[in-house]
PDB file of C-alpha atoms in Angstrom:
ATOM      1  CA  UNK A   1       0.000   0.000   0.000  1.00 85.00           C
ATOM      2  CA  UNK A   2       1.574   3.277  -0.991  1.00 93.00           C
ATOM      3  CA  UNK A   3       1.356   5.692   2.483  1.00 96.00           C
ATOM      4  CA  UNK A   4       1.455   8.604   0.124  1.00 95.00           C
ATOM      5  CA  UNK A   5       4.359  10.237   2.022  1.00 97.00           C
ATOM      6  CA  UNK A   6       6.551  11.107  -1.171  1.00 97.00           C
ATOM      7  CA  UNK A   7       8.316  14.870  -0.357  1.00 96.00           C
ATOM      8  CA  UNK A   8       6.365  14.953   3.091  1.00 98.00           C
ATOM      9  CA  UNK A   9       8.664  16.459   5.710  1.00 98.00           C
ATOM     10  CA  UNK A  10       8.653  14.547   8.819  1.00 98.00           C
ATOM     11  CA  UNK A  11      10.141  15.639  12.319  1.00 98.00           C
ATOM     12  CA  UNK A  12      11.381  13.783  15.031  1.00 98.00           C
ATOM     13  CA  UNK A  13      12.702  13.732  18.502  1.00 96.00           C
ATOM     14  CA  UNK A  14      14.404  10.982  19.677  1.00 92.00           C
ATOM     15  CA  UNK A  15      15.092   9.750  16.483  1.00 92.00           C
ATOM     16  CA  UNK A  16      19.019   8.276  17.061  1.00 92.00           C
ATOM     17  CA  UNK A  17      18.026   4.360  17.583  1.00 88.00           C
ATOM     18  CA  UNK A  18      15.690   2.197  18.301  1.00 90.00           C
ATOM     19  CA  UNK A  19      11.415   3.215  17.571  1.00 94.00           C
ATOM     20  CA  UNK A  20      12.921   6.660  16.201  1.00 95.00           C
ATOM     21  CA  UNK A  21      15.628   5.616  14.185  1.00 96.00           C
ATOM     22  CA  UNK A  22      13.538   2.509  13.091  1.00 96.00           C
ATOM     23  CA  UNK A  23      10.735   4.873  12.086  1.00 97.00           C
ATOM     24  CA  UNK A  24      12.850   7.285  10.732  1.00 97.00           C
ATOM     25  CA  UNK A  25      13.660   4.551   8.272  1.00 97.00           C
ATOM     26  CA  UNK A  26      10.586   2.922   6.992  1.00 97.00           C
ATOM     27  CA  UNK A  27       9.982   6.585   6.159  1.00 98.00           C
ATOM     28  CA  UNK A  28      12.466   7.452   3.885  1.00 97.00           C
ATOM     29  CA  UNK A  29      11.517   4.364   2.298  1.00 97.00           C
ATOM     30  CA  UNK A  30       8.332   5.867   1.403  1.00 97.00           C
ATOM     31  CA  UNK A  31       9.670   8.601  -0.289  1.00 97.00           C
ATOM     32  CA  UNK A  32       9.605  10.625   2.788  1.00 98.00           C
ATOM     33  CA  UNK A  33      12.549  13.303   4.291  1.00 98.00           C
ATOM     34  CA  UNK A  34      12.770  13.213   7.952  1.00 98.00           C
ATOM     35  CA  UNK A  35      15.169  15.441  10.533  1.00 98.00           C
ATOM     36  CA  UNK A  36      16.269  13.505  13.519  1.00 97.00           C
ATOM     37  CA  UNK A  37      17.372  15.001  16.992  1.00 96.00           C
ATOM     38  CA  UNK A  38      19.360  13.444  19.895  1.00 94.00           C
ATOM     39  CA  UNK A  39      21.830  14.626  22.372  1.00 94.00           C
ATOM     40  CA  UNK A  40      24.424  11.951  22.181  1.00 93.00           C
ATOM     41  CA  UNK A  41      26.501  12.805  18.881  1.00 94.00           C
ATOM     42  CA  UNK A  42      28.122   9.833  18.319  1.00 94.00           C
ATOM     43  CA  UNK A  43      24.676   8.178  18.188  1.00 93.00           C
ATOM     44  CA  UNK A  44      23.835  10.907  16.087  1.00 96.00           C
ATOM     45  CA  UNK A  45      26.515  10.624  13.179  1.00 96.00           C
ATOM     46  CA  UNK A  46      26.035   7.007  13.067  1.00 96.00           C
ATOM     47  CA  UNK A  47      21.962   7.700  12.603  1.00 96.00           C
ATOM     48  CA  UNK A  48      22.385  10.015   9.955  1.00 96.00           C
ATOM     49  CA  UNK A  49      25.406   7.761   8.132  1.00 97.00           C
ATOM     50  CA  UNK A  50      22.371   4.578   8.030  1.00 96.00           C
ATOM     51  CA  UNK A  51      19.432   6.548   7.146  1.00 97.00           C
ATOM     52  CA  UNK A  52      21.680   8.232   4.179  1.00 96.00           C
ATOM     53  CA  UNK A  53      23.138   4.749   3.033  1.00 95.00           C
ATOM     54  CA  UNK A  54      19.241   3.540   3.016  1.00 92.00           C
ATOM     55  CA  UNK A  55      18.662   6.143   0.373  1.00 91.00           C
ATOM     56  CA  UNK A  56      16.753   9.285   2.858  1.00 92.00           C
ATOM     57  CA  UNK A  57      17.294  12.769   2.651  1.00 96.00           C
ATOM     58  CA  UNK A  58      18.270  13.321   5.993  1.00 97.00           C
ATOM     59  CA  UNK A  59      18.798  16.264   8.633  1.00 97.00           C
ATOM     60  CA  UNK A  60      20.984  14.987  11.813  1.00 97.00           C
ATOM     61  CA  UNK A  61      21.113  17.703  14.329  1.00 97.00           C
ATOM     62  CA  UNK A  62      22.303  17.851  18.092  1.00 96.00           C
ATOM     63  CA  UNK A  63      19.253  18.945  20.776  1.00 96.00           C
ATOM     64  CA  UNK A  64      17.773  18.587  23.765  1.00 95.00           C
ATOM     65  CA  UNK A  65      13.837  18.060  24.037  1.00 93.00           C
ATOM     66  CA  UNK A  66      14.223  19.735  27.385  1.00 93.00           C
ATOM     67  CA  UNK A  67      15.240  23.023  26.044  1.00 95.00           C
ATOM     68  CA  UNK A  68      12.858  25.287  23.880  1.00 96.00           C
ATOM     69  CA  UNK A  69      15.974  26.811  21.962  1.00 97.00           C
ATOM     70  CA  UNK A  70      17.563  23.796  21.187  1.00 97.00           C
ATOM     71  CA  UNK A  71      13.965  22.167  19.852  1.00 97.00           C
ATOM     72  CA  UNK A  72      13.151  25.905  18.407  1.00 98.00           C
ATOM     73  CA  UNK A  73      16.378  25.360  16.328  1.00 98.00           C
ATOM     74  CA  UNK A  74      15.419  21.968  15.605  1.00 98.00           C
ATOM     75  CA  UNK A  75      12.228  23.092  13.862  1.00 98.00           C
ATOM     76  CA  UNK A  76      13.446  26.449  11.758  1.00 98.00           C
ATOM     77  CA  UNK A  77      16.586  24.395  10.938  1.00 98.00           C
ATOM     78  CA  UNK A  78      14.408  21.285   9.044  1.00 98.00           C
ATOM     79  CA  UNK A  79      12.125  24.260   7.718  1.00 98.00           C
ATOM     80  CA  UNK A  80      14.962  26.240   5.821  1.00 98.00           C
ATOM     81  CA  UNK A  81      16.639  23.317   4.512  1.00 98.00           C
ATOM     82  CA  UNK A  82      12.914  21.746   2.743  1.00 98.00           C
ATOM     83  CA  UNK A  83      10.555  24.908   3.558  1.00 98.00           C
ATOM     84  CA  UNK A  84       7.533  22.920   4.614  1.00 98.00           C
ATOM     85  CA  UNK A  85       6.711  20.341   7.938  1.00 98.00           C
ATOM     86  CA  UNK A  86       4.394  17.829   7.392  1.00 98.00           C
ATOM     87  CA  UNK A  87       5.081  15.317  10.250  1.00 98.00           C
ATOM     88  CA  UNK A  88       5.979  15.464  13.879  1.00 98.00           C
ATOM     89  CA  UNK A  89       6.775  12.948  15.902  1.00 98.00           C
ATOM     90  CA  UNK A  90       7.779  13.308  20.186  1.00 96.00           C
ATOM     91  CA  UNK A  91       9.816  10.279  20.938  1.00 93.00           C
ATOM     92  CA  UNK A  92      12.636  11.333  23.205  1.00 87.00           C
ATOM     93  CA  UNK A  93      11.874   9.602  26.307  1.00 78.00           C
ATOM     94  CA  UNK A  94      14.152   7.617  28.951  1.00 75.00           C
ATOM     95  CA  UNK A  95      13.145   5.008  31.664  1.00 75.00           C
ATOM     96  CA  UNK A  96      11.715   7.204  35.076  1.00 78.00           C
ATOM     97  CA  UNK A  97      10.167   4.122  37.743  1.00 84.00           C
ATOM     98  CA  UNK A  98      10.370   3.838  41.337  1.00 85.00           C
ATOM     99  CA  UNK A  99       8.188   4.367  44.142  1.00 91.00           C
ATOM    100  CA  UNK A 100       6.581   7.622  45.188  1.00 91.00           C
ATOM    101  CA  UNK A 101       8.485   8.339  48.370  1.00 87.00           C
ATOM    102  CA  UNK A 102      11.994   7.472  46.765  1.00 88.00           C
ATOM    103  CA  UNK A 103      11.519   9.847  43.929  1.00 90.00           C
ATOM    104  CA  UNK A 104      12.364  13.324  44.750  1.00 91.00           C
ATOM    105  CA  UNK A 105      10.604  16.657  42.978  1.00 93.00           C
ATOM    106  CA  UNK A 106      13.826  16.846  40.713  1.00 93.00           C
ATOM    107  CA  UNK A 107      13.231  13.896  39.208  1.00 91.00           C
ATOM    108  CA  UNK A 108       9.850  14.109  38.653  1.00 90.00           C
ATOM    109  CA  UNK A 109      10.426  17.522  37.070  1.00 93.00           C
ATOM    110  CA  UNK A 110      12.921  16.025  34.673  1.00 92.00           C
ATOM    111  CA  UNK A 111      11.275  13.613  33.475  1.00 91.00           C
ATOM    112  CA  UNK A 112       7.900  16.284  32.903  1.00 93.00           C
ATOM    113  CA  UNK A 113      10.335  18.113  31.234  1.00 93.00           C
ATOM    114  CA  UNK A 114      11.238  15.695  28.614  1.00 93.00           C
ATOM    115  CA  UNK A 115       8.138  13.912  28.025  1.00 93.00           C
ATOM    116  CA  UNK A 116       5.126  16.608  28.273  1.00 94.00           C
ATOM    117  CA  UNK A 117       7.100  19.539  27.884  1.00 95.00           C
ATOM    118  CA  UNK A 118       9.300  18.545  25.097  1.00 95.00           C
ATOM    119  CA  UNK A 119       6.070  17.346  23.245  1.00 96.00           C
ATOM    120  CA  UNK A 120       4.524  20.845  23.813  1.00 96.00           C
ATOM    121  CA  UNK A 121       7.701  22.270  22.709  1.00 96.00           C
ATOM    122  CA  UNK A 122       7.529  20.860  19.889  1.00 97.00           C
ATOM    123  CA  UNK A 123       3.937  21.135  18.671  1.00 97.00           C
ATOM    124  CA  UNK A 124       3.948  25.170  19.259  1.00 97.00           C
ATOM    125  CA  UNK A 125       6.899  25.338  17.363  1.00 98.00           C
ATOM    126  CA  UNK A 126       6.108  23.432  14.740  1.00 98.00           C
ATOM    127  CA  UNK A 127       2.481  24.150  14.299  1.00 98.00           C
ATOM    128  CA  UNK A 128       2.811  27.181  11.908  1.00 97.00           C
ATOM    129  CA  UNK A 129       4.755  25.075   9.560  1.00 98.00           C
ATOM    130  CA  UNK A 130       1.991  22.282  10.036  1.00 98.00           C
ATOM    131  CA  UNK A 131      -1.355  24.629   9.411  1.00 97.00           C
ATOM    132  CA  UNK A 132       0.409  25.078   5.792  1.00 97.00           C
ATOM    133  CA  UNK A 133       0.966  21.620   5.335  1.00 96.00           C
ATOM    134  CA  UNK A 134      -2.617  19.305   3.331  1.00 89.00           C
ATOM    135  CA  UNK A 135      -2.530  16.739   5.787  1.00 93.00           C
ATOM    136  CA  UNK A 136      -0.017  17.247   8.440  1.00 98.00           C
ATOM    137  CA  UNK A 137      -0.081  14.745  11.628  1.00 98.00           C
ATOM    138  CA  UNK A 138       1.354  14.742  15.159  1.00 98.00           C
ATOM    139  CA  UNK A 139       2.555  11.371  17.209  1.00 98.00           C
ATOM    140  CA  UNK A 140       2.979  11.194  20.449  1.00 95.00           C
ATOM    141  CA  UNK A 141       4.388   7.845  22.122  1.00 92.00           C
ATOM    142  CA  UNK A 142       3.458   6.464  25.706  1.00 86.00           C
ATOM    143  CA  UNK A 143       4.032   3.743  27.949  1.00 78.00           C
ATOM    144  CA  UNK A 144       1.794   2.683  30.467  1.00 68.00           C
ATOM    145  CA  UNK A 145      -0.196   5.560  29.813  1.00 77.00           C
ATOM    146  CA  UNK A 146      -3.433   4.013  30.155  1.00 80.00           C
ATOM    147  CA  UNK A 147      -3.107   1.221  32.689  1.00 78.00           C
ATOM    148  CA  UNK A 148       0.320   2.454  35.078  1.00 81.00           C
ATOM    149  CA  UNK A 149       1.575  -0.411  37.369  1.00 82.00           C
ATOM    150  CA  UNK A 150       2.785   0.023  40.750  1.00 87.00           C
ATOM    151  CA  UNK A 151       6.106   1.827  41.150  1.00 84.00           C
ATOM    152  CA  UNK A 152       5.907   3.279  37.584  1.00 84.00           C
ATOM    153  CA  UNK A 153       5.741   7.387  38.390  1.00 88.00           C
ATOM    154  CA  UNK A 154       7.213   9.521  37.628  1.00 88.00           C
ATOM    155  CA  UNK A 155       7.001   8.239  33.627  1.00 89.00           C
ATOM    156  CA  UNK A 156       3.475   7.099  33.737  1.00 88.00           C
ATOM    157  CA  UNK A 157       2.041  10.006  35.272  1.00 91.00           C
ATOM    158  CA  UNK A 158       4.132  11.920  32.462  1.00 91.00           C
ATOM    159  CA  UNK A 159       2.864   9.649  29.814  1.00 90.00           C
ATOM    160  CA  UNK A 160      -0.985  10.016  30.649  1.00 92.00           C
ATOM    161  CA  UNK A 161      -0.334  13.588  30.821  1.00 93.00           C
ATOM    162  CA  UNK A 162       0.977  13.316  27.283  1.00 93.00           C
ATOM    163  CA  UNK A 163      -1.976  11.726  26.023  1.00 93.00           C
ATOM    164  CA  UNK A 164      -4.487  14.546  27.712  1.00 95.00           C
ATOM    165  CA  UNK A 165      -2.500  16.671  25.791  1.00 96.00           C
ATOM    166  CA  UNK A 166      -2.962  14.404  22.213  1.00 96.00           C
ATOM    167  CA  UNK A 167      -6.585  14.389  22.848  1.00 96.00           C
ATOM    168  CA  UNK A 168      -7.206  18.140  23.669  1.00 97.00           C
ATOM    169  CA  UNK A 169      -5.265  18.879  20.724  1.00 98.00           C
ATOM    170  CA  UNK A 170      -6.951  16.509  18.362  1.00 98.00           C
ATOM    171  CA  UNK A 171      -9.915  18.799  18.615  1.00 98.00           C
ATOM    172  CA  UNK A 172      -8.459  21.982  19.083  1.00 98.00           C
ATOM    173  CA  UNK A 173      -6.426  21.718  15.802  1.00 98.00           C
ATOM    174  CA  UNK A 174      -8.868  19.451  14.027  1.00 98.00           C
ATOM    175  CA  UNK A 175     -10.283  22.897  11.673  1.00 97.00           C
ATOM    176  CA  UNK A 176      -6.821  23.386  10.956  1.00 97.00           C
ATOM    177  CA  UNK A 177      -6.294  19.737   8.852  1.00 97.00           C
ATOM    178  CA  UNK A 178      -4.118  18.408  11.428  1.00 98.00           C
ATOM    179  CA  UNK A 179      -4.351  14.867  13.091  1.00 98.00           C
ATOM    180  CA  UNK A 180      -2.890  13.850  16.591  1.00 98.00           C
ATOM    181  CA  UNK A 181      -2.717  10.338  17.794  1.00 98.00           C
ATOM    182  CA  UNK A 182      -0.495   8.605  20.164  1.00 96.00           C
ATOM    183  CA  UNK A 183       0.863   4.978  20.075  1.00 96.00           C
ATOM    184  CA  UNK A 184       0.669   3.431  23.517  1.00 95.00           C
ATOM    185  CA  UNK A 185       4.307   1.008  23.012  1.00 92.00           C
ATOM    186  CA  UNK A 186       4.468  -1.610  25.374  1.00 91.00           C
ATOM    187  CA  UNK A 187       7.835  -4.007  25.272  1.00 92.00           C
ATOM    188  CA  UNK A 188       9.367  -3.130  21.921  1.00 93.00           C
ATOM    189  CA  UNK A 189      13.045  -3.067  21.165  1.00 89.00           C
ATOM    190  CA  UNK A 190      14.569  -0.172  21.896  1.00 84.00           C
ATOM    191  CA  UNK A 191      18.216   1.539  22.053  1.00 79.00           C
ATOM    192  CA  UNK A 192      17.321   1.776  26.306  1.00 80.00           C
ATOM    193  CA  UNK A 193      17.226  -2.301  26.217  1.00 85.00           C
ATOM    194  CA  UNK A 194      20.372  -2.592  24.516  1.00 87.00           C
ATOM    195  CA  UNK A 195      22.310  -0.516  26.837  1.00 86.00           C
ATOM    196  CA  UNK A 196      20.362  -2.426  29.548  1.00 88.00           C
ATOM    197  CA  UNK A 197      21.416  -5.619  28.127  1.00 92.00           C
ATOM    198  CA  UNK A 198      24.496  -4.866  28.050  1.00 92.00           C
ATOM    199  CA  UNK A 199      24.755  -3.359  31.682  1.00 91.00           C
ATOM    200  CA  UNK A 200      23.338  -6.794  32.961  1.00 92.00           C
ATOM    201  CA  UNK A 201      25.895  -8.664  31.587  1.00 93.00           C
ATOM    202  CA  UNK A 202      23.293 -10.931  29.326  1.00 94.00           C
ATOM    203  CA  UNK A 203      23.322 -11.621  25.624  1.00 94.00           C
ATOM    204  CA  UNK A 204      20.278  -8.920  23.646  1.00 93.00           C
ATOM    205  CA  UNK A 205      17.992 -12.325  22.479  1.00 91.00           C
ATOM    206  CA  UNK A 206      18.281 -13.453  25.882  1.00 94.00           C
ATOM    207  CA  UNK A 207      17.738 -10.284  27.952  1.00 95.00           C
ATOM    208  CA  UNK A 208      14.160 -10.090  25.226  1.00 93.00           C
ATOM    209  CA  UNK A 209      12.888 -13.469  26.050  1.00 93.00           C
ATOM    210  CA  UNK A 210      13.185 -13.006  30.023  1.00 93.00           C
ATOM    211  CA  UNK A 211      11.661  -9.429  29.649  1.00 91.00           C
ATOM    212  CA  UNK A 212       8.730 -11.529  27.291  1.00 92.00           C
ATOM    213  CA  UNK A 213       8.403 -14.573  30.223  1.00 92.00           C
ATOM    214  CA  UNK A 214       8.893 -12.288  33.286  1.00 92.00           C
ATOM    215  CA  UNK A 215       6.128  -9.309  31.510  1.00 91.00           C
ATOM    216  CA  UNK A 216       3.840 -12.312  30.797  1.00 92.00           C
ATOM    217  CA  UNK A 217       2.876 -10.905  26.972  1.00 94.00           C
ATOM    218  CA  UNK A 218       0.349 -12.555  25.686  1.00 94.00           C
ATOM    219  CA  UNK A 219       2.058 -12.886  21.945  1.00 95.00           C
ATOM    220  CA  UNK A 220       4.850 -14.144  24.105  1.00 94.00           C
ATOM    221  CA  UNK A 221       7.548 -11.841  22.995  1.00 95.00           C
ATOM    222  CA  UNK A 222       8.878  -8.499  22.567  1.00 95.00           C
ATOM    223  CA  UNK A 223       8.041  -6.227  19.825  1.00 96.00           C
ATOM    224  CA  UNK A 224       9.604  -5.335  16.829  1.00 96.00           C
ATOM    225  CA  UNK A 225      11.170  -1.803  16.550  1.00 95.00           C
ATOM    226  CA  UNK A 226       9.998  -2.124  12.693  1.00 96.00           C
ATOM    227  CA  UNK A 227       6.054  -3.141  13.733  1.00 97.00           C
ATOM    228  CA  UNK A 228       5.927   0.097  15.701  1.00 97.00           C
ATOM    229  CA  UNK A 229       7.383   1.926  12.490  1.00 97.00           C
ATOM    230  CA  UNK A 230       5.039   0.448  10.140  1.00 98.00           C
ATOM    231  CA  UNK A 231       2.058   1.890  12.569  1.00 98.00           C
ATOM    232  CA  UNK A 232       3.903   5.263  12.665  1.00 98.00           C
ATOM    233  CA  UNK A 233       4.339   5.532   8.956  1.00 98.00           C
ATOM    234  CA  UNK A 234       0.498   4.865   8.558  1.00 98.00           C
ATOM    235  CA  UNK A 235      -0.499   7.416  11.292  1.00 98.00           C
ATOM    236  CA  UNK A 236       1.652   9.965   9.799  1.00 98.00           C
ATOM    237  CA  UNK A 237       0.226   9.018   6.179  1.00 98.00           C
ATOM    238  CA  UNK A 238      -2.918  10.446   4.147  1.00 96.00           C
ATOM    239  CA  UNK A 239      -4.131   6.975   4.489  1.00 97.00           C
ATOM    240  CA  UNK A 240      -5.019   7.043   8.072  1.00 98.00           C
ATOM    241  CA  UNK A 241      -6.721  10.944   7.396  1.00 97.00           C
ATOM    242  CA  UNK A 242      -9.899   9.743   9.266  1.00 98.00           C
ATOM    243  CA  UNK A 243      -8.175   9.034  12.845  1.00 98.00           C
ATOM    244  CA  UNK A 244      -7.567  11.270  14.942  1.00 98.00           C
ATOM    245  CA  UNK A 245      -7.485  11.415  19.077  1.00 97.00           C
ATOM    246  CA  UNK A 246      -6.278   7.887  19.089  1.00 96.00           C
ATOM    247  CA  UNK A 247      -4.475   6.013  21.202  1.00 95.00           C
ATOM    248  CA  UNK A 248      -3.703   2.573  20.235  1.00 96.00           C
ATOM    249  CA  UNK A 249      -1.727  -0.255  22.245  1.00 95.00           C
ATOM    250  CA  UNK A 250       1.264  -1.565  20.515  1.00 96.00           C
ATOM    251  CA  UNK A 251       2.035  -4.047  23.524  1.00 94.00           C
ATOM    252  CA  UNK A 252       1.035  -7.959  22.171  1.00 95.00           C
ATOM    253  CA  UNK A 253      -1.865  -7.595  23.898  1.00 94.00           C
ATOM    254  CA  UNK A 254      -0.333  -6.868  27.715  1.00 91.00           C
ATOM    255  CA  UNK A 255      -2.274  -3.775  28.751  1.00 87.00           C
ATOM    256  CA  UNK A 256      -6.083  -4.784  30.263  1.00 82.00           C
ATOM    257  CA  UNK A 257      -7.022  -1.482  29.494  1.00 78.00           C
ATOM    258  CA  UNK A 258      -8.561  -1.422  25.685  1.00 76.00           C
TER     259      UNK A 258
END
């Protein structure tokens, strides 16, 4: 199915490995230019050196989602070099879980920061670009979002914030053209499970399966970075221009909540 996204302009945070870098790919293969950010530049280059060797036009630039210049950069920089946005997607995220009276206000403000702030950062920035654009689409990502387990603030507070903030906007910016929708991830394979393969000292295929056994997925594994891209690329696309304020569970069925 073509996703229509030949010379569409697609931002997004985040976008050094794992869902970003993944997404950032099955993009370009649709015809699609994207502009990744990330703070860590080695992670960066070698981003930018995989999407170019796939074939994608490709912006690669250093920034924080917790700072409005940085992300304000971000936005006029992909602008001047293709002079439209069409897409934007808030991925930057990192793992924030503990229990409430171990978790001081400085970490809970970081991590509102990132996730909910950085998202609203980049929306308002973006969003003249967007109102120009036939079709233009926002994606959020959460986790635990819907359904939080015990121990899980400050992120899942941060998360379900982050989807208040999709749904509000799905109306308020519905005259203007412009979809919002969130993908709820659950276990997918991610540049933060590498690393934390690697800091436990177990091989990546094993350190997957006992996340799969211990989570108790239904499918009975861990998601593909590459299934969460193909549902991004469709979200982002013409063909999904009739959804809108949508959160849907990419978790192999773990979440009770529908």
């Amino acid at each position: 199915m073509d996703l229509e996204l030949k010379g569409k302009v697609v931002l997004i945070t985040g976008g050094t490995d794992g869902l970003g870098l993944a997404l950032a790919h099955r993009l370009v293969t649709e015809g699609a230019s994207v502009a990744v950010c990330g703070r860590d530049a080695e992670r960066l280059a070698a981003a930018e050196t995989s999407v170019r060797a796939a074939g994608g036009d490709v912006l690669a630039m250093r920034a924080d989602a917790e700072q409005a210049g940085d992300i304000h950069l971000f936005v006029n920089a992909a602008h001047e070099r293709w002079g439209r946005i069409d897409g934007v997607v808030h991925n930057a995220g990192r793992h924030a879980a503990g229990p409430l009276e171990s978790t001081d206000d400085a970490t809970w403000e970081a991590d509102l920061q990132l996730k909910l702030m950085g998202a609203v950062r980049l929306i308002r920035f973006a969003l003249p670009h967007l109102r120009l654009s036939k079709g233009a689409a926002l994606l959020t990502l959460a986790m635990a979002a819907k359904a939080p387990g015990p121990s899980s603030t400050p992120s899942a507070v941060s998360r379900a914030a982050g989807m208040a903030l999709m749904k509000s906007l799905s109306k308020e910016l519905a005259p203007d053209g412009i979809r919002v929708n969130a993908v709820l991830i659950g276990l997918i394979e991610s540049g933060q499970w590498v690393r934390g393969a690697a800091a436990s000292g177990l091989e990546l295929p094993e350190f997957y399966e006992r996340m799969a056994t211990n989570s108790n997925i239904p499918l009975g594994r861990v998601g593909k970075a590459e299934e969460f891209a193909d549902l991004g690329a469709f979200l982002l696309s013409s063909r999904a221009s009739y959804l809108t304020g949508t959160a849907i569970n990419l978790d192999g069925g773990l979440s009770p909540a529908v």
